[in-house]
Amino acid sequence: MTWGNGYSGAISSSNDEDWFKVTLPSAGKFTLSFGHTYKKDSGSWSVTLYAADKATRLHSESWSNKSTGTDSFTMGLKGGTYYVKVDWNWSEVIGETYTLRADFASSAYWEDEVNDDADMAKPVAIGSAYSGIIDDSGDEDWFKVTLPSAGKFTLSFGHTYKKDSGSWSVTLYAADKATRLHSESWSNKSTGTDSFTMGLKGGTYYVKVDWNWSEVIGETYTLKVDRALNHASLSLKKSTVEYTGKSLKPTVTVKCAGAKLKKGRDYTVSYSSNKKIGTATITVKGKGQYAGASKSCTFKIVPKGTSIKKAKSAKKSFSVSVKKQTKQTTGYQLRYSTKKSMKGAKTATFKNAKKTTLKVKKLKAKKTYYVQVRTYKKMGGKTYASSWSKAVKVKTK
């Protein structure tokens, strides 16, 4: 059979069994779909996947004939030849037509069955995510990772919600494949990613993924081993800084696995595009235990702010005089509202930074307005604005 095409068949007698052969060009994600129609409230099909030797059973399903539909299973396989056997478990399905289809997506980032022990472990690269499935109660998936040097590493495990029960078992072993270095039992009650971080020497390690509760059997997971700094959080006291004409270097706090890292010992910091209005970049480069990785964050440089010097009332309008601010500034924006909280405020833009008297018309008469001003600059199609000034109050005539 050619993957991507559907095939039909029928078990004609109690002595009949149907065999199919499929060849995969490379490693990847393999899905086998089996369609059938309802006959009785009993009866089931047996569908089994075998390795190239036609004897090693890789996966087996017993699918009920109680309803019309399509059942399927998915697993990671190496490139090569495989065999599928369709048979009956209960005689009610004899003589009934079925459909069989194999689908395949080439990928180096799926576990390759059989990888049920450390000797058959799937090699994984640092920093790449791999997918897998615990196919049945007898399955366990092993992965092999080689660390080029000592340091802090993070193992992350992603999964999706299925039921309010069920959990995964993830264990890290030393090079001898027997010494357990760390073990986790992660719940399947929510969609997300769990992880642990630890210091390891350079060398080879093994990861075993297994089930604790059967609800996770048949569910897809992702596994990734990465340098710990790639999972660190970078935070700034201020993500927006006013322009000064000098290089701006706000302090960045780096945390990894709940611990605050020390600048100089664990990482170095560099800045770029951090002088003019726009978006600046901070790059944290790991050193020591965190060497071999870097992470970045950004902050905005905005024009220096201004303030309202005076507000003047007029008929159904008002004007304000603002403190002149022309350095790295395109113009001003006024925000005004009848509420002190500025709820429902409207904004007016004035494009000439040299003009400091700003007027707003077509307002309601004898209404009190709260007014604020800020500077702004257009750069690369984006608008960078200062913070709003202190509000002043003015009443229209």
Coordinates of C-alpha atoms in Angstrom, one line a residue:
M1 CA 0.0 0.0 0.0
T2 CA 1.1 3.5 -0.7
W3 CA 0.8 6.0 2.2
G4 CA -1.7 8.7 1.5
N5 CA -4.1 6.4 -0.3
G6 CA -7.1 4.5 1.0
Y7 CA -7.7 0.8 0.5
S8 CA -10.8 -1.4 1.0
G9 CA -11.1 -5.0 2.1
A10 CA -13.2 -7.6 3.9
I11 CA -12.6 -10.6 6.1
S12 CA -14.3 -13.2 4.0
S13 CA -14.2 -16.2 6.4
S14 CA -13.0 -17.3 9.8
N15 CA -9.7 -18.4 8.2
D16 CA -9.1 -15.2 6.3
E17 CA -6.6 -12.4 7.4
D18 CA -5.5 -9.5 5.3
W19 CA -1.9 -8.3 5.1
F20 CA -0.6 -5.0 3.8
K21 CA 2.9 -3.7 3.2
V22 CA 4.0 -0.1 3.5
T23 CA 7.4 1.5 3.0
L24 CA 8.4 4.7 4.6
P25 CA 11.1 6.8 2.9
S26 CA 12.5 8.2 6.2
A27 CA 11.8 8.6 9.9
G28 CA 8.7 10.5 10.8
K29 CA 5.1 10.5 12.1
F30 CA 3.0 7.5 11.0
T31 CA -0.8 7.3 11.3
L32 CA -2.9 4.3 10.4
S33 CA -6.7 4.9 10.0
F34 CA -9.3 2.1 9.9
G35 CA -12.8 2.8 8.7
H36 CA -15.8 0.5 9.3
T37 CA -19.6 0.5 9.3
Y38 CA -22.0 -0.6 12.1
K39 CA -23.4 -4.1 12.0
K40 CA -24.4 -5.3 15.4
D41 CA -23.8 -4.3 19.1
S42 CA -21.0 -6.8 19.2
G43 CA -18.0 -7.7 17.1
S44 CA -14.5 -6.2 16.7
W45 CA -11.6 -6.0 14.4
S46 CA -7.9 -6.7 15.1
V47 CA -5.4 -4.4 13.4
T48 CA -1.7 -5.0 14.1
L49 CA 1.5 -3.3 12.9
Y50 CA 4.6 -5.4 12.4
A51 CA 8.3 -4.6 11.8
A52 CA 10.2 -5.6 8.6
D53 CA 10.8 -9.1 10.0
K54 CA 7.0 -9.6 9.9
A55 CA 7.2 -11.0 13.5
T56 CA 8.0 -8.1 15.8
R57 CA 4.7 -6.6 16.8
L58 CA 5.0 -2.8 17.1
H59 CA 1.4 -1.9 17.9
S60 CA -2.0 -3.6 18.1
E61 CA -5.6 -2.4 18.3
S62 CA -9.0 -4.1 18.8
W63 CA -11.6 -1.8 17.4
S64 CA -15.3 -2.3 18.0
N65 CA -17.9 -2.6 15.2
K66 CA -20.6 -1.1 17.3
S67 CA -20.7 2.2 15.3
T68 CA -19.9 3.6 11.9
G69 CA -16.6 5.6 11.9
T70 CA -12.9 5.6 11.7
D71 CA -10.4 4.6 14.4
S72 CA -6.7 5.4 14.2
F73 CA -3.3 5.4 16.0
T74 CA -0.2 7.5 15.5
M75 CA 3.4 6.7 16.3
G76 CA 7.0 7.6 15.3
L77 CA 8.7 5.2 13.0
K78 CA 12.1 4.9 11.3
G79 CA 12.3 4.7 7.5
G80 CA 11.8 1.2 6.1
T81 CA 9.3 -1.5 5.4
Y82 CA 6.3 -2.4 7.7
Y83 CA 3.4 -4.8 7.6
V84 CA -0.2 -4.4 8.7
K85 CA -2.4 -7.3 9.5
V86 CA -6.3 -7.0 9.6
D87 CA -8.1 -9.8 11.3
W88 CA -11.3 -10.5 13.2
N89 CA -11.8 -10.8 17.0
W90 CA -15.5 -11.5 16.9
S91 CA -17.2 -13.2 14.0
E92 CA -19.8 -10.5 13.6
V93 CA -17.4 -8.5 11.4
I94 CA -16.7 -11.4 9.0
G95 CA -18.0 -10.3 5.5
E96 CA -18.1 -6.6 6.5
T97 CA -16.1 -4.1 4.4
Y98 CA -13.4 -1.9 6.0
T99 CA -11.1 0.8 4.7
L100 CA -7.4 1.2 5.6
R101 CA -5.2 4.2 5.1
A102 CA -1.6 5.0 6.1
D103 CA -0.5 8.6 6.4
F104 CA 3.1 9.8 6.9
A105 CA 4.9 13.0 7.6
S106 CA 8.7 12.9 7.3
S107 CA 10.4 14.3 10.5
A108 CA 13.7 13.8 12.3
Y109 CA 11.9 15.0 15.5
W110 CA 9.6 12.1 16.3
E111 CA 10.6 9.1 18.5
D112 CA 11.4 6.0 16.5
E113 CA 9.8 2.8 17.5
V114 CA 11.2 0.5 18.7
N115 CA 12.9 2.6 21.4
D116 CA 11.7 0.6 24.4
D117 CA 15.0 0.5 26.3
A118 CA 18.2 2.5 26.6
D119 CA 20.1 0.4 24.0
M120 CA 17.5 1.5 21.4
A121 CA 17.2 5.1 22.6
K122 CA 16.4 7.8 20.1
P123 CA 19.3 10.3 19.9
V124 CA 18.2 13.9 20.4
A125 CA 19.9 17.2 19.8
I126 CA 20.2 19.9 22.4
G127 CA 17.7 22.7 21.8
S128 CA 15.3 20.7 19.6
A129 CA 11.9 19.5 20.5
Y130 CA 10.8 15.9 19.8
S131 CA 7.4 14.3 19.8
G132 CA 6.3 10.9 21.0
I133 CA 3.4 8.7 22.1
I134 CA 3.1 6.0 24.6
D135 CA 1.3 3.5 22.4
D136 CA 0.1 1.0 24.9
S137 CA 0.6 -0.2 28.5
G138 CA 3.8 -2.1 27.5
D139 CA 5.4 0.8 25.7
E140 CA 8.1 3.1 27.1
D141 CA 10.2 5.7 25.1
W142 CA 13.9 6.2 25.6
F143 CA 16.0 9.1 24.4
K144 CA 19.7 9.7 24.4
V145 CA 21.3 13.1 24.7
T146 CA 25.0 14.0 24.7
L147 CA 26.1 17.2 26.5
P148 CA 29.3 18.8 25.1
S149 CA 30.3 20.3 28.4
A150 CA 29.3 20.8 32.0
G151 CA 26.6 23.3 32.8
K152 CA 23.0 23.9 33.8
F153 CA 20.4 22.2 31.6
T154 CA 16.6 22.2 31.4
L155 CA 14.4 19.2 30.4
S156 CA 10.9 20.4 29.4
F157 CA 7.9 18.2 28.8
G158 CA 4.8 19.4 26.9
H159 CA 1.5 17.7 27.0
T160 CA -2.2 18.4 26.3
Y161 CA -5.3 17.9 28.6
K162 CA -7.2 14.7 28.3
K163 CA -9.0 13.9 31.5
D164 CA -9.0 15.0 35.2
S165 CA -6.7 12.1 35.9
G166 CA -3.6 10.5 34.4
S167 CA 0.1 11.3 34.7
W168 CA 3.4 10.9 32.9
S169 CA 6.6 9.5 34.4
V170 CA 9.9 11.2 33.1
T171 CA 13.2 9.9 34.4
L172 CA 16.8 11.0 33.7
Y173 CA 19.5 8.4 33.9
A174 CA 23.3 8.6 33.8
A175 CA 25.5 7.1 31.1
D176 CA 25.4 3.6 32.7
K177 CA 21.6 3.6 31.9
A178 CA 20.8 2.5 35.4
T179 CA 21.7 5.3 37.8
R180 CA 18.6 7.5 38.2
L181 CA 19.6 11.2 38.5
H182 CA 16.1 12.7 38.6
S183 CA 12.5 11.7 38.2
E184 CA 9.2 13.5 37.8
S185 CA 5.5 12.5 37.8
W186 CA 3.6 15.2 35.8
S187 CA -0.2 15.4 35.7
N188 CA -2.2 15.4 32.5
K189 CA -4.9 17.6 34.0
S190 CA -4.0 20.6 32.0
T191 CA -2.4 21.7 28.7
G192 CA 1.1 23.0 29.3
T193 CA 4.8 22.4 29.8
D194 CA 6.5 21.1 32.9
S195 CA 10.3 21.2 33.4
F196 CA 13.2 20.7 35.7
T197 CA 16.7 22.2 35.7
M198 CA 19.9 20.8 37.1
G199 CA 23.7 21.0 36.7
L200 CA 25.2 18.1 34.7
K201 CA 28.7 17.1 33.6
G202 CA 29.5 16.8 30.0
G203 CA 28.7 13.3 28.6
T204 CA 25.9 11.0 27.7
Y205 CA 22.5 10.8 29.5
Y206 CA 19.3 8.9 28.9
V207 CA 15.7 10.0 29.4
K208 CA 12.8 7.5 29.8
V209 CA 9.2 8.6 29.2
D210 CA 6.5 6.2 30.6
W211 CA 2.9 6.3 32.0
N212 CA 1.8 6.4 35.6
W213 CA -1.9 6.3 34.9
S214 CA -3.3 4.8 31.7
E215 CA -5.3 7.9 30.7
V216 CA -2.1 9.3 29.0
I217 CA -1.7 6.2 26.8
G218 CA -2.2 7.3 23.2
E219 CA -1.6 11.0 23.9
T220 CA 1.2 13.0 22.2
Y221 CA 3.9 14.6 24.2
T222 CA 6.9 16.8 23.4
L223 CA 10.4 16.5 24.9
K224 CA 13.2 19.0 24.8
V225 CA 16.7 19.2 26.5
D226 CA 18.1 22.7 26.3
R227 CA 20.7 24.9 28.0
A228 CA 19.0 26.4 31.0
L229 CA 19.6 30.1 30.1
N230 CA 17.2 29.6 27.1
H231 CA 14.5 29.1 29.7
A232 CA 15.4 32.0 31.9
S233 CA 13.2 35.1 32.4
L234 CA 14.5 38.6 31.8
S235 CA 12.8 41.5 33.5
L236 CA 13.3 45.3 33.6
K237 CA 12.0 47.7 36.2
K238 CA 11.0 50.0 33.3
S239 CA 10.3 48.7 29.8
T240 CA 10.0 52.3 28.5
V241 CA 12.8 54.9 29.0
E242 CA 13.0 58.6 28.1
Y243 CA 15.5 59.8 25.5
T244 CA 18.5 61.6 27.0
G245 CA 20.9 61.8 24.0
K246 CA 23.1 59.3 25.7
S247 CA 23.3 55.5 25.5
L248 CA 20.7 54.0 27.9
K249 CA 21.4 50.9 29.8
P250 CA 18.6 49.9 32.1
T251 CA 19.3 47.1 34.6
V252 CA 18.1 43.6 33.6
T253 CA 17.2 40.9 36.2
V254 CA 17.8 37.3 35.1
K255 CA 16.1 34.4 36.8
C256 CA 16.4 30.7 36.0
A257 CA 14.5 27.9 37.6
G258 CA 13.5 30.3 40.4
A259 CA 17.1 31.5 41.2
K260 CA 18.4 35.0 40.5
L261 CA 21.6 34.8 38.4
K262 CA 24.6 37.0 39.1
K263 CA 26.0 39.3 36.4
G264 CA 29.7 38.7 35.7
R265 CA 29.6 35.2 37.1
D266 CA 26.6 33.7 35.2
Y267 CA 26.2 36.1 32.3
T268 CA 27.3 39.3 30.6
V269 CA 25.1 42.0 29.2
S270 CA 25.3 44.0 25.9
Y271 CA 23.1 46.7 24.5
S272 CA 22.3 47.7 20.9
S273 CA 20.2 50.5 19.3
N274 CA 20.0 52.1 22.7
K275 CA 20.6 55.8 22.1
K276 CA 18.0 57.1 19.7
I277 CA 14.2 56.9 19.8
G278 CA 13.0 53.4 19.0
T279 CA 13.3 49.9 20.2
A280 CA 16.5 48.9 21.9
T281 CA 17.8 45.3 22.5
I282 CA 19.4 43.8 25.6
T283 CA 21.4 40.6 25.0
V284 CA 22.3 38.4 28.0
K285 CA 25.1 35.9 27.2
G286 CA 25.6 33.0 29.5
K287 CA 28.9 32.1 31.1
G288 CA 30.2 29.6 33.6
Q289 CA 27.4 27.0 34.2
Y290 CA 25.2 29.0 31.7
A291 CA 27.7 29.2 28.9
G292 CA 26.6 28.3 25.3
A293 CA 23.3 30.2 25.3
S294 CA 22.0 33.7 25.1
K295 CA 18.7 35.4 25.4
S296 CA 17.4 38.9 24.5
C297 CA 14.7 41.3 25.5
T298 CA 13.8 44.8 24.3
F299 CA 12.8 48.2 25.8
K300 CA 11.5 51.4 24.2
I301 CA 13.2 54.7 24.1
V302 CA 10.6 57.5 23.9
P303 CA 10.8 61.3 23.6
K304 CA 11.2 63.3 26.8
G305 CA 7.8 64.3 28.2
T306 CA 6.3 67.7 28.5
S307 CA 3.7 69.5 30.7
I308 CA 0.8 71.9 30.4
K309 CA 1.7 75.4 31.4
K310 CA -1.7 77.0 31.1
A311 CA -5.2 76.1 30.0
K312 CA -7.6 78.7 28.5
S313 CA -11.3 78.5 28.1
A314 CA -13.2 79.5 25.0
K315 CA -16.7 79.0 23.5
K316 CA -17.3 75.3 23.1
S317 CA -13.5 74.9 23.0
F318 CA -10.3 75.2 25.0
S319 CA -6.6 75.8 24.3
V320 CA -3.5 74.8 26.3
S321 CA 0.0 76.1 26.3
V322 CA 2.6 73.3 26.6
K323 CA 6.3 73.4 27.5
K324 CA 8.2 73.3 24.3
Q325 CA 10.0 70.0 23.6
T326 CA 11.5 69.5 20.1
K327 CA 14.4 67.1 20.6
Q328 CA 13.6 63.8 18.9
T329 CA 10.0 64.9 18.8
T330 CA 7.5 64.9 15.9
G331 CA 4.7 66.6 17.8
Y332 CA 2.2 66.5 20.7
Q333 CA -0.9 64.5 21.6
L334 CA -3.7 65.9 23.9
R335 CA -6.0 63.6 25.8
Y336 CA -9.2 65.0 27.3
S337 CA -12.2 63.7 29.1
T338 CA -15.1 64.9 31.2
K339 CA -14.1 62.4 33.9
K340 CA -11.1 62.8 36.2
S341 CA -10.2 59.1 35.6
M342 CA -9.9 59.9 31.9
K343 CA -12.4 57.2 31.1
G344 CA -13.8 57.6 27.6
A345 CA -11.0 60.1 26.7
K346 CA -10.5 61.4 23.2
T347 CA -7.1 62.1 21.7
A348 CA -6.1 65.0 19.4
T349 CA -2.7 64.9 17.5
F350 CA -0.7 68.0 16.7
K351 CA 2.1 67.4 14.2
N352 CA 4.3 70.5 14.7
A353 CA 6.5 70.3 17.8
K354 CA 7.5 73.9 17.5
K355 CA 3.8 75.0 18.0
T356 CA 3.1 75.1 21.7
T357 CA -0.5 76.4 21.8
L358 CA -2.9 73.6 21.1
K359 CA -6.6 74.1 20.6
V360 CA -9.5 71.6 20.7
K361 CA -12.8 72.7 19.2
K362 CA -16.4 71.4 18.7
L363 CA -16.9 70.6 22.4
K364 CA -20.0 70.9 24.6
A365 CA -20.6 74.3 26.2
K366 CA -20.0 74.8 30.0
K367 CA -18.4 71.4 30.4
T368 CA -15.4 70.7 32.6
Y369 CA -12.6 68.8 30.9
Y370 CA -9.5 67.1 32.3
V371 CA -6.6 67.5 29.9
Q372 CA -3.2 65.8 29.6
V373 CA -0.4 66.1 27.0
R374 CA 2.5 63.9 25.8
T375 CA 5.1 64.1 23.1
Y376 CA 5.5 61.6 20.3
K377 CA 7.9 60.7 17.5
K378 CA 7.3 58.7 14.3
M379 CA 10.1 56.2 13.6
G380 CA 10.0 53.4 11.0
G381 CA 6.3 53.4 10.7
K382 CA 5.8 53.2 14.5
T383 CA 4.8 55.8 17.0
Y384 CA 6.9 56.2 20.2
A385 CA 5.2 58.4 22.8
S386 CA 6.2 59.8 26.3
S387 CA 4.1 59.2 29.4
W388 CA 1.1 61.5 29.9
S389 CA 1.5 64.7 31.9
K390 CA -0.3 65.6 35.0
A391 CA -3.9 66.5 34.2
V392 CA -5.2 70.1 34.3
K393 CA -8.9 71.1 34.5
V394 CA -10.6 73.6 32.2
K395 CA -14.3 74.6 31.6
T396 CA -15.6 75.6 28.2
K397 CA -17.8 78.7 27.8

